[in-house]
Tab-separated table of N, CA and C in Angstrom:
chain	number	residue	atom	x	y	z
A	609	UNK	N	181.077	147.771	125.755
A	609	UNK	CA	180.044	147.175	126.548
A	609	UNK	C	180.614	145.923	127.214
A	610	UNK	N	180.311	145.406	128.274
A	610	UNK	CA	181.080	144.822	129.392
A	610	UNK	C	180.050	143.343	128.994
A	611	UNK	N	180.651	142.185	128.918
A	611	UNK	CA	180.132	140.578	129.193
A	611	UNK	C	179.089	140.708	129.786
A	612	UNK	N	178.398	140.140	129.801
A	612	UNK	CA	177.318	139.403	131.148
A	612	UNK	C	177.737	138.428	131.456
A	613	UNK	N	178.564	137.640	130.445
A	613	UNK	CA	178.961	136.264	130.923
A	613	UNK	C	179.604	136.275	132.246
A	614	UNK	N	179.932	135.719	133.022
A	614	UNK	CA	179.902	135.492	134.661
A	614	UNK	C	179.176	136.191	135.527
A	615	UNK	N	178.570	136.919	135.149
A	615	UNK	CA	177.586	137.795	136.182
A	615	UNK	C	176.776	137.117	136.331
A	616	UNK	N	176.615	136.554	136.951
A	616	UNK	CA	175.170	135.272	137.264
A	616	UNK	C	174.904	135.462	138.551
A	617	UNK	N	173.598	136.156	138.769
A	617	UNK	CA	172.846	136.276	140.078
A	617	UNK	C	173.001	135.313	140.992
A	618	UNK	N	172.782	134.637	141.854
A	618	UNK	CA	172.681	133.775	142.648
A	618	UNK	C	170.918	133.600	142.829
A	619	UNK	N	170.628	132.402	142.675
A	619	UNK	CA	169.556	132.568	143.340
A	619	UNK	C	168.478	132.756	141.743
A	620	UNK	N	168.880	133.873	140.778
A	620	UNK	CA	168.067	134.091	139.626
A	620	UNK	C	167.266	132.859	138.689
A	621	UNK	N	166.053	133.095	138.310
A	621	UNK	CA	165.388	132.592	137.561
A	621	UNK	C	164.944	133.221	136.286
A	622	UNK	N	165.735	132.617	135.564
A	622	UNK	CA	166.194	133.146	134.280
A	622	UNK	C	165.338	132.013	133.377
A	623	UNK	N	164.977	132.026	132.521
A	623	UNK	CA	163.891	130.905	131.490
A	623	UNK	C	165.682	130.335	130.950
A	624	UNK	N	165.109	129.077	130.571
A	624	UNK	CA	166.228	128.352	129.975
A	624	UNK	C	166.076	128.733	128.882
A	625	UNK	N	167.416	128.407	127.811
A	625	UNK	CA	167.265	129.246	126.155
A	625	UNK	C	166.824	128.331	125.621
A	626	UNK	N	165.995	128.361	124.817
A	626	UNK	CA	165.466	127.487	124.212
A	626	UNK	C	165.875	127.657	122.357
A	627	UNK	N	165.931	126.643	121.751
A	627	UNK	CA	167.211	127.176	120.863
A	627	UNK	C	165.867	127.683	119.640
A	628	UNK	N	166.513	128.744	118.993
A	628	UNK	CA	165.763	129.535	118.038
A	628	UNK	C	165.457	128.747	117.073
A	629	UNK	N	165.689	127.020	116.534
A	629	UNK	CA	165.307	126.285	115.534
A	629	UNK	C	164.206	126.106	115.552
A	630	UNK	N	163.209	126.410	116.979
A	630	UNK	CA	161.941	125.939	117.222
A	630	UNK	C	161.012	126.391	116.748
A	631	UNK	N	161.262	127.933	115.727
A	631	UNK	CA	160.683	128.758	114.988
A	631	UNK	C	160.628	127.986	113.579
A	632	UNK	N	161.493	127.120	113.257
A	632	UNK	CA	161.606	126.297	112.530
A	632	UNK	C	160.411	125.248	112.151
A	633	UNK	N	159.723	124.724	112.841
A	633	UNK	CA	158.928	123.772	113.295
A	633	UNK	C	157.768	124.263	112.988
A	634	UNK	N	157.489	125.570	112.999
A	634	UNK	CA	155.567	126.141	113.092
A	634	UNK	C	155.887	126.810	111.261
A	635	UNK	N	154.914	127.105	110.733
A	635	UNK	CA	154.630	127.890	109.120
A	635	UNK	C	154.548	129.217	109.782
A	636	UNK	N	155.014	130.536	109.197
A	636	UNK	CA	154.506	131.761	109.769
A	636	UNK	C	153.425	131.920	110.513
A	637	UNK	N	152.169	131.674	109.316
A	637	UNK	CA	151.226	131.353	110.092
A	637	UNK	C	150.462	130.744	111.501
A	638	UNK	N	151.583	130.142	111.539
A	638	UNK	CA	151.061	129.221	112.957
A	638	UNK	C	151.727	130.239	113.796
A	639	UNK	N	152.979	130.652	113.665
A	639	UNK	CA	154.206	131.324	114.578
A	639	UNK	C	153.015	132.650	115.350
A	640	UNK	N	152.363	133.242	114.031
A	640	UNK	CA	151.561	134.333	114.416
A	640	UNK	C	150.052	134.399	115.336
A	641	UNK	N	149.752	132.684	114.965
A	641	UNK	CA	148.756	132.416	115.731
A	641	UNK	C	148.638	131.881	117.372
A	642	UNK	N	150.140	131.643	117.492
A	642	UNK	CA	150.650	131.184	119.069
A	642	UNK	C	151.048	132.159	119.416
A	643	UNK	N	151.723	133.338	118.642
A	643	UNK	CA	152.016	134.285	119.565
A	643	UNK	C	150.569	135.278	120.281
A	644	UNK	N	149.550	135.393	118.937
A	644	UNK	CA	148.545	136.087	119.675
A	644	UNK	C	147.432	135.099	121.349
A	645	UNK	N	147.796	133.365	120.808
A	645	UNK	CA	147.219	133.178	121.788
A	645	UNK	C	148.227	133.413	122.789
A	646	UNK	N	149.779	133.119	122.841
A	646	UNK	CA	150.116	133.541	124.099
A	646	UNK	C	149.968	134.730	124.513
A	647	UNK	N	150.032	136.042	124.020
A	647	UNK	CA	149.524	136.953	124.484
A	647	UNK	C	148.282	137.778	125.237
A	648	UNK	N	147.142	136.552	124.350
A	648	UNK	CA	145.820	136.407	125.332
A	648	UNK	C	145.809	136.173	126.940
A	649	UNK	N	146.893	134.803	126.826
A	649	UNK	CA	147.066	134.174	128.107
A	649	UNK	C	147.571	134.740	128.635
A	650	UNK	N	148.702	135.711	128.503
A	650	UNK	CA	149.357	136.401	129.516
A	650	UNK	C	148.851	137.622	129.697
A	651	UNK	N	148.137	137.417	131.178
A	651	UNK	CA	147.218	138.262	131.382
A	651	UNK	C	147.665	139.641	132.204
A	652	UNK	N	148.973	139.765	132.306
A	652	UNK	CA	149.226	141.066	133.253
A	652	UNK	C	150.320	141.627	132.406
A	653	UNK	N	150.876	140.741	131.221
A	653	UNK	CA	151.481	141.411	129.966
A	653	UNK	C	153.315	141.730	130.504
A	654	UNK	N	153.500	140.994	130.775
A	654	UNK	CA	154.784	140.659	131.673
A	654	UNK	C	155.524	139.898	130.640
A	655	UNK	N	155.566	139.090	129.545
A	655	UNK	CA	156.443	138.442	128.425
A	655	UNK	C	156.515	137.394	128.794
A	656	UNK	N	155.562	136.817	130.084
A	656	UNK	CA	156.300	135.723	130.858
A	656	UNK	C	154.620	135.358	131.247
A	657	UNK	N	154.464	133.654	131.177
A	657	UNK	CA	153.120	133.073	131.667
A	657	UNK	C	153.748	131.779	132.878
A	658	UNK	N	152.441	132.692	133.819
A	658	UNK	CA	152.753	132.288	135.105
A	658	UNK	C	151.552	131.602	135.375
A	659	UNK	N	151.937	130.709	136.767
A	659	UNK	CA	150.505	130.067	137.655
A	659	UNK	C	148.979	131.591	137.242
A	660	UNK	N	149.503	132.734	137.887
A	660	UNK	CA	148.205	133.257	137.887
A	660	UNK	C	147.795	133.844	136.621
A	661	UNK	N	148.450	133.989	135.495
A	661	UNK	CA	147.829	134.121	133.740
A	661	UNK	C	147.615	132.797	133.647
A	662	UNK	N	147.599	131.669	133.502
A	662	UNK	CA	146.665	130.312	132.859
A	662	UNK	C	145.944	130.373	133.580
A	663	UNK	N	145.846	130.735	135.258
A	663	UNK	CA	144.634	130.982	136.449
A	663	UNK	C	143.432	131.390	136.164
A	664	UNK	N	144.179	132.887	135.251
A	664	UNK	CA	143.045	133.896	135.379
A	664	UNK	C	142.252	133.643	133.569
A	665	UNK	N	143.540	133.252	132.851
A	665	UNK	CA	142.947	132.996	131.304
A	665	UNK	C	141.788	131.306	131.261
A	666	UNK	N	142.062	130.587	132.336
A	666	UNK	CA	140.793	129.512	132.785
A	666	UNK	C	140.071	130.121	133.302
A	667	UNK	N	140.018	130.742	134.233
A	667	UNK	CA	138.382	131.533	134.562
A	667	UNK	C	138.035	132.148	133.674
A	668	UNK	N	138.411	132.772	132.825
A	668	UNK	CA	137.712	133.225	131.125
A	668	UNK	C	137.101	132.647	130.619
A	669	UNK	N	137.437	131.118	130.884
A	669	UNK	CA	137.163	130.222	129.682
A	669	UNK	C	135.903	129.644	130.692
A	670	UNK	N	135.172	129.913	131.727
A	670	UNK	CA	134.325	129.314	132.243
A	670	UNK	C	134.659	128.054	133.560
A	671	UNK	N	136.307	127.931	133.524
A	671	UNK	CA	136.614	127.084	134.324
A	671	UNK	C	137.747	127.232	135.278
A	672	UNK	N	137.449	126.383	136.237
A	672	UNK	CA	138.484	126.812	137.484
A	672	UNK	C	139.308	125.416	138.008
A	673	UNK	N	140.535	125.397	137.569
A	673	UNK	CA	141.582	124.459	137.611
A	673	UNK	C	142.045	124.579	139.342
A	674	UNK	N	142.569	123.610	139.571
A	674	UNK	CA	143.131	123.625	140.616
A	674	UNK	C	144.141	123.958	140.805
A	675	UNK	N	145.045	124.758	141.608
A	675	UNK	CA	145.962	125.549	142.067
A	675	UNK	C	147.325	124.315	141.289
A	676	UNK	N	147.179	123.397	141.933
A	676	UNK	CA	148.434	122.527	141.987
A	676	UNK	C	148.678	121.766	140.373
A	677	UNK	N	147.444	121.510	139.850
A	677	UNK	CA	146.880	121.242	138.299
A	677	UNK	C	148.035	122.079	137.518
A	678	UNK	N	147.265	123.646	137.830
A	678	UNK	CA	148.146	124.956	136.781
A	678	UNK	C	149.909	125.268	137.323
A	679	UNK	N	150.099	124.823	138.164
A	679	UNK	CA	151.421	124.734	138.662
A	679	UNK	C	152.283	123.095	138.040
A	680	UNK	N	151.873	122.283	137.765
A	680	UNK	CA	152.095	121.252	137.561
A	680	UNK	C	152.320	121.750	135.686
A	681	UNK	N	151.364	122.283	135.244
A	681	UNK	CA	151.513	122.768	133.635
A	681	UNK	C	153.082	123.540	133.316
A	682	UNK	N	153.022	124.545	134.395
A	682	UNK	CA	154.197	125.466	134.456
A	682	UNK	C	155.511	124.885	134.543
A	683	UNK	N	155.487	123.686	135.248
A	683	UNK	CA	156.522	123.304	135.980
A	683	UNK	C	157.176	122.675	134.851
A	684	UNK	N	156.353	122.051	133.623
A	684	UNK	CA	156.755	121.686	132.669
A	684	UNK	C	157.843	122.189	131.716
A	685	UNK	N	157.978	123.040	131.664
A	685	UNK	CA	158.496	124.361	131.394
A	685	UNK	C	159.773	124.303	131.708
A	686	UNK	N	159.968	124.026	132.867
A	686	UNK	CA	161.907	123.825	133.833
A	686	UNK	C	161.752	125.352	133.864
A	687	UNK	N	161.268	126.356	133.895
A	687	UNK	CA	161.527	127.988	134.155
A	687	UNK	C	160.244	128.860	133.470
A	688	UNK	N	160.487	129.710	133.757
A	688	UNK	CA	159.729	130.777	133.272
A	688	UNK	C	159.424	130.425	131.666
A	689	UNK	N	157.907	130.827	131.321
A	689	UNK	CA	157.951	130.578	130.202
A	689	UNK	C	157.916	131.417	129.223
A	690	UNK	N	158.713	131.875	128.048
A	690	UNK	CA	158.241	133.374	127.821
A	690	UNK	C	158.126	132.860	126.168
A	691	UNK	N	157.585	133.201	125.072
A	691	UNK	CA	157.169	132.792	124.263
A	691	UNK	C	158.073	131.885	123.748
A	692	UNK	N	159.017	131.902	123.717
A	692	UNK	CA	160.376	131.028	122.728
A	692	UNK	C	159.780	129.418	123.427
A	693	UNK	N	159.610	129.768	124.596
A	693	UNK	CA	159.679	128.335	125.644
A	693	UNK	C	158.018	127.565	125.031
A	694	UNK	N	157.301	129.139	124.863
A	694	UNK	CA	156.111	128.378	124.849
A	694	UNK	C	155.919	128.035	123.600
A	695	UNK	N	156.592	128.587	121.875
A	695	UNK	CA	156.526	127.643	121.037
A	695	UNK	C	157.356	125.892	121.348
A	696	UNK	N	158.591	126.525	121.846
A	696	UNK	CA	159.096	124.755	122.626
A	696	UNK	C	158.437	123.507	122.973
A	697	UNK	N	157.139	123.737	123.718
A	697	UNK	CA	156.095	123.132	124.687
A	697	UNK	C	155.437	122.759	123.310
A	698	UNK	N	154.428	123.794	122.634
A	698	UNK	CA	153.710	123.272	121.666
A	698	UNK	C	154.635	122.307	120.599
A	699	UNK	N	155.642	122.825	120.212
A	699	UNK	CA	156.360	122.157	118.989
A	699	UNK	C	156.494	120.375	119.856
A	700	UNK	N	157.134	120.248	121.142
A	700	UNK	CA	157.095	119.323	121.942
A	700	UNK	C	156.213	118.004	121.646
A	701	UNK	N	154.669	118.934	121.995
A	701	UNK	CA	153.637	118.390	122.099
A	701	UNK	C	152.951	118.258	120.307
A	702	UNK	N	152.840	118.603	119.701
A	702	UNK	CA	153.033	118.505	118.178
A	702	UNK	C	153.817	117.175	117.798
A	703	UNK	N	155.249	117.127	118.252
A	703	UNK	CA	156.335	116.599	117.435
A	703	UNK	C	156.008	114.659	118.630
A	704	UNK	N	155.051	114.967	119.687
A	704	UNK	CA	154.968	113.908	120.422
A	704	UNK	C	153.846	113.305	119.470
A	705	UNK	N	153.243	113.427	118.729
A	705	UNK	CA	151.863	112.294	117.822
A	705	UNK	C	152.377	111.642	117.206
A	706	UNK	N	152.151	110.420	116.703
A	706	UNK	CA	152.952	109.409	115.592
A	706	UNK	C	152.411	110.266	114.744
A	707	UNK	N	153.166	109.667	113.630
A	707	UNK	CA	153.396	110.290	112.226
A	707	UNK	C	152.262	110.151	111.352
A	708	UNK	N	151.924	110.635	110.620
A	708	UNK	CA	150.688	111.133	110.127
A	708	UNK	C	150.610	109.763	109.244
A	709	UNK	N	151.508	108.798	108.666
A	709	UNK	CA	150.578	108.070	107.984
A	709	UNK	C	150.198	106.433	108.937
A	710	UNK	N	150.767	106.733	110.582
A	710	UNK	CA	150.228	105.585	111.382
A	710	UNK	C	148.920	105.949	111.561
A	711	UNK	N	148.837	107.320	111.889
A	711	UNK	CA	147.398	107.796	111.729
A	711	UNK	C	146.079	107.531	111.075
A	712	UNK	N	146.836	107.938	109.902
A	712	UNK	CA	145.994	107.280	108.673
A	712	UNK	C	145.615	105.825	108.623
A	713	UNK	N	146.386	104.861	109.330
A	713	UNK	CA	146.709	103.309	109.044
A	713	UNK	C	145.704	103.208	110.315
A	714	UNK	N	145.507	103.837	111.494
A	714	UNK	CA	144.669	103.540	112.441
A	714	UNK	C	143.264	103.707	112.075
A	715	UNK	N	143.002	104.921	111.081
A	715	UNK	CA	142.013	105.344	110.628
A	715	UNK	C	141.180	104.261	109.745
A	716	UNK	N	142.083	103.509	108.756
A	716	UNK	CA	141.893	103.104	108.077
A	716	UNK	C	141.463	101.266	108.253
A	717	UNK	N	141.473	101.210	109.869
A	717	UNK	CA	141.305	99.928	110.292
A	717	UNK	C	139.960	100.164	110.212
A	718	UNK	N	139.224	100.832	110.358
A	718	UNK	CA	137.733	100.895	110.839
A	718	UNK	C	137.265	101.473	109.605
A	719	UNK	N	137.940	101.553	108.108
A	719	UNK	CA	137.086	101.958	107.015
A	719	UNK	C	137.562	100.560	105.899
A	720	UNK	N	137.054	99.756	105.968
A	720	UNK	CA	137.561	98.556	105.408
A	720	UNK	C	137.010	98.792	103.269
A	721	UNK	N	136.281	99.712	103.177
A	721	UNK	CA	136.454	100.095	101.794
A	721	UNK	C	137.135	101.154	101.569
A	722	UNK	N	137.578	102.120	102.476
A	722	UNK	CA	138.765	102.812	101.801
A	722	UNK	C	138.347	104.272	101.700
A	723	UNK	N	137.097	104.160	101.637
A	723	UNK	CA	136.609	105.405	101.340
A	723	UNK	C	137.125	107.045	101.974
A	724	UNK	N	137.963	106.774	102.970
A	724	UNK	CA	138.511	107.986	103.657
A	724	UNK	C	137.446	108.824	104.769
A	725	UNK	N	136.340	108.229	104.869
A	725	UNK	CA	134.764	108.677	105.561
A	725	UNK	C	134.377	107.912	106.389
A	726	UNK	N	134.261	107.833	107.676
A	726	UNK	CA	133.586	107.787	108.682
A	726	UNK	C	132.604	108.331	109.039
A	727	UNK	N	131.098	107.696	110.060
A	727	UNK	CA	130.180	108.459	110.035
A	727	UNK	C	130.454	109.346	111.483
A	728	UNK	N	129.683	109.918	111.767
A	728	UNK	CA	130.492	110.679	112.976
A	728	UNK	C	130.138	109.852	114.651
A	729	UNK	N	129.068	109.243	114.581
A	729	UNK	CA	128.753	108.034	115.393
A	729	UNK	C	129.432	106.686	115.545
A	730	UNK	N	129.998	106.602	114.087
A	730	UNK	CA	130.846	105.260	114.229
A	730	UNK	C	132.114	106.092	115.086
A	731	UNK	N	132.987	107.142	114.603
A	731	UNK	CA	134.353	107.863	115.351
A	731	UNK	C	133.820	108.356	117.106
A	732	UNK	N	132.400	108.579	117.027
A	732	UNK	CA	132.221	108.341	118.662
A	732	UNK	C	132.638	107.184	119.258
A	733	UNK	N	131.917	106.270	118.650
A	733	UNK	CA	131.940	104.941	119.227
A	733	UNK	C	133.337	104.386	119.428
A	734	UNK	N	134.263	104.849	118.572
A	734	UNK	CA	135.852	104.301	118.595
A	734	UNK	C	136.291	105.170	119.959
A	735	UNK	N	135.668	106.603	119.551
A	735	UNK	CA	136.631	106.863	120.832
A	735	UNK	C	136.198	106.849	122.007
A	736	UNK	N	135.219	106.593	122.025
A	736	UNK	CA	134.290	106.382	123.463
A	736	UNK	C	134.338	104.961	123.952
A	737	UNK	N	135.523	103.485	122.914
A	737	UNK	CA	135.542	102.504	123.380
A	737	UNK	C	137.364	102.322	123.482
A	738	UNK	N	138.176	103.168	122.731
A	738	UNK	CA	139.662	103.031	122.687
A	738	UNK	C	140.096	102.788	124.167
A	739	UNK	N	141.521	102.949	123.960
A	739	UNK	CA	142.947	102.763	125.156
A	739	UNK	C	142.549	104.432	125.900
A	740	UNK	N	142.618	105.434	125.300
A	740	UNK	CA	142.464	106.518	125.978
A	740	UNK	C	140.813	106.959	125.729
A	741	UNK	N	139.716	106.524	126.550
A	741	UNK	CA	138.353	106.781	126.108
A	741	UNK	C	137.995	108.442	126.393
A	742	UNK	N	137.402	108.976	125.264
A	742	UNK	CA	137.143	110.348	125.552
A	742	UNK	C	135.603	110.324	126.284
A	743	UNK	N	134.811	111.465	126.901
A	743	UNK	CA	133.786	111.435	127.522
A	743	UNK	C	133.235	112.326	126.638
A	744	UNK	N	131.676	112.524	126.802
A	744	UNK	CA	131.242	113.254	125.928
A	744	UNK	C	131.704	114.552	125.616
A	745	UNK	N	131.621	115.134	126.629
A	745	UNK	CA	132.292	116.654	126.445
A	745	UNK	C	133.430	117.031	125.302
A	746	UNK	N	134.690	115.899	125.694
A	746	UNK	CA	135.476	115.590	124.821
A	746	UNK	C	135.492	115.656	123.683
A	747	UNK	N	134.445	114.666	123.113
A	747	UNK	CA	134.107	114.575	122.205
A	747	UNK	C	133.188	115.393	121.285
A	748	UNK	N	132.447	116.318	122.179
A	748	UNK	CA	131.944	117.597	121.783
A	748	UNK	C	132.780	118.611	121.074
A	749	UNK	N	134.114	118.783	122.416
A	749	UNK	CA	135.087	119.852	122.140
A	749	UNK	C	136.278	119.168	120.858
A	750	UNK	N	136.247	118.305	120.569
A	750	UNK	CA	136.839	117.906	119.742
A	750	UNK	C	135.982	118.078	117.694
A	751	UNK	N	134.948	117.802	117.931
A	751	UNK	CA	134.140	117.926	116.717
A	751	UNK	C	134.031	119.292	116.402
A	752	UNK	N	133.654	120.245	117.819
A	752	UNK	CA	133.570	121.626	117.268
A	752	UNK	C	135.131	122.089	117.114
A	753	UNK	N	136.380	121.571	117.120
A	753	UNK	CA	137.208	122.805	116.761
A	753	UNK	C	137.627	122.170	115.431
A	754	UNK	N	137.314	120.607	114.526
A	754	UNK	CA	137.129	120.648	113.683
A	754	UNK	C	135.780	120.517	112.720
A	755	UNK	N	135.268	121.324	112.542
A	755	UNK	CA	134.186	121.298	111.631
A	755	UNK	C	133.997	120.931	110.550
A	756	UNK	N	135.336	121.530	109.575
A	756	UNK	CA	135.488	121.640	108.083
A	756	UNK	C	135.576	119.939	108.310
A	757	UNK	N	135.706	119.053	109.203
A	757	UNK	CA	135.830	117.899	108.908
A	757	UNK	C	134.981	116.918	108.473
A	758	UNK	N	133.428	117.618	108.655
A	758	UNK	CA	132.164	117.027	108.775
A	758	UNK	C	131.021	117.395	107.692
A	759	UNK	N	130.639	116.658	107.175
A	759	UNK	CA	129.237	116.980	106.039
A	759	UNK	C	128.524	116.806	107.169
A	760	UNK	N	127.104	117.745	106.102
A	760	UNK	CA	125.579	117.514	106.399
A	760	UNK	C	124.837	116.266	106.945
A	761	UNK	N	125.727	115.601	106.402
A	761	UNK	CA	125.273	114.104	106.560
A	761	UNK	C	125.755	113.643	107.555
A	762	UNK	N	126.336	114.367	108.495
A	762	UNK	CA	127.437	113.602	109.393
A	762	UNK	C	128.711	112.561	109.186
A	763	UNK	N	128.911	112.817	107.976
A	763	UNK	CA	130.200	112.099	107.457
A	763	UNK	C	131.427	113.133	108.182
A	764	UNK	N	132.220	112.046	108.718
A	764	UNK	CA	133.900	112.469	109.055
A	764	UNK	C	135.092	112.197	108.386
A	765	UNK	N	135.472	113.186	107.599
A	765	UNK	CA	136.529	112.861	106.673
A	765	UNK	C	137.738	112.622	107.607
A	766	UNK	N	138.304	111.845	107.795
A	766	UNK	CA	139.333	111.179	108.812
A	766	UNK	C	141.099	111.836	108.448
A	767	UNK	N	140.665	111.941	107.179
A	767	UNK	CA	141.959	112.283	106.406
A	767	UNK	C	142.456	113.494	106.805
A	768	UNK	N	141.235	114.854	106.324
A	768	UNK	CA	141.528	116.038	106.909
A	768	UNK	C	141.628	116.548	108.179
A	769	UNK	N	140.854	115.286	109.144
A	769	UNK	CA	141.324	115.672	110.471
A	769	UNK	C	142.706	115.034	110.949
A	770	UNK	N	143.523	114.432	110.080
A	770	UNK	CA	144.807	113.805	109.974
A	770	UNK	C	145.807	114.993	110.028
A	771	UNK	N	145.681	115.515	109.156
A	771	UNK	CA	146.012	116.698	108.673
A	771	UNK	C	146.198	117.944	109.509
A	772	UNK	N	144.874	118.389	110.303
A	772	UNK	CA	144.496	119.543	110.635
A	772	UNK	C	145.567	118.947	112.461
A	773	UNK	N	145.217	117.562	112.817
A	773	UNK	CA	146.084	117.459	114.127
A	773	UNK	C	147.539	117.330	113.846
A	774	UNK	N	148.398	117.337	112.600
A	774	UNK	CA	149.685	117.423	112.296
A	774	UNK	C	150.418	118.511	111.945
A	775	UNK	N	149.567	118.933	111.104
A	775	UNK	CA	149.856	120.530	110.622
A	775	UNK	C	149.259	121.494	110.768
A	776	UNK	N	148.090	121.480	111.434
A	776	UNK	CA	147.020	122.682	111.158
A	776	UNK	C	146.048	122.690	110.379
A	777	UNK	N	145.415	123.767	110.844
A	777	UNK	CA	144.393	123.571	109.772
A	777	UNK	C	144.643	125.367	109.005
A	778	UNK	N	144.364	124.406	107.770
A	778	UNK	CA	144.702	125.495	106.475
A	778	UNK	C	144.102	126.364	106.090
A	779	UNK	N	144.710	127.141	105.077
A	779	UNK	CA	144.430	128.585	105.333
A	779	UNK	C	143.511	128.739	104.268
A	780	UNK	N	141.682	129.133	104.294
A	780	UNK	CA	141.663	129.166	102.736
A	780	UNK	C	142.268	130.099	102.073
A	781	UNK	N	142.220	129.586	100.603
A	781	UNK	CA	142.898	130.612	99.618
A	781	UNK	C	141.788	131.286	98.959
């Protein structure tokens, strides 16, 4: 069987390699849960997510991005993105949060007994007054994708949502 090495198209757009340690970074679990969402997203089933699969997987979702918006996402990328690239991006964006116990130490400015509980009105109010202010919606879509974080009472365990934005959220047993 003959090299590929020097055969290089001119002109080709080839995804950059993205090095296989990045499998490294996610638990099986997670590995299996990015691959089915990338597969959601890629909507014409090509191995590869383009301007018009995040296009067409936002109009699914009820919303319509702007042309230059979803091109600007892609571009992130430096090439084609085909799953290796797109655990890359997430692991990226993962490995970009401070470390889980500045987290905790931020958390812990606004619970001056320790208790690990916030009410869920006081964590509005922080983030609806912080450096990056969320808007309601935000703050909607943020409470519903953690739930397990919240009692009856509207208590916010701060800890487990520490957790669930570092590592995930866990699997019950």
């Amino acid at each position: 069987m003959a090299s590929r090495k020097g055969k290089k198209k001119e002109g080709s757009k080839r995804p950059q390699r993205a090095s296989s340690n990045v499998f490294a970074q996610f638990e099986q679990s997670q590995v299996q849960e990015l691959k089915e969402a990338f597969t959601m997203i890629d909507q014409n089933r090509d191995g590869f997510l383009d301007v018009q699969d995040i296009s067409d997987t936002w109009a699914s979702l009820g919303k319509k991005p702007e042309k230059s918006e979803v091109q600007k996402m892609t571009q992130e990328a430096g090439g084609a993105i085909n799953f290796t690239m797109f655990l890359t991006l997430f692991g990226a964006k993962m490995g970009g949060t401070d470390p889980e116990d500045v987290i905790m130490g931020a958390w812990k400015q606004f619970d001056p007994q320790g208790t690990g509980i916030l009410h869920k009105d006081q964590v509005k109010q922080i983030l609806k007054g912080g450096g990056e202010r969320f808007n309601d919606e935000e703050l909607t879509q943020m409470f519903e994708g953690v739930e397990s974080c919240l009692n009856e009472k509207g208590e916010f365990d701060y800890a487990a949502f520490t957790r669930i934005v570092k590592r995930g959220e866990e699997e019950e047993e």
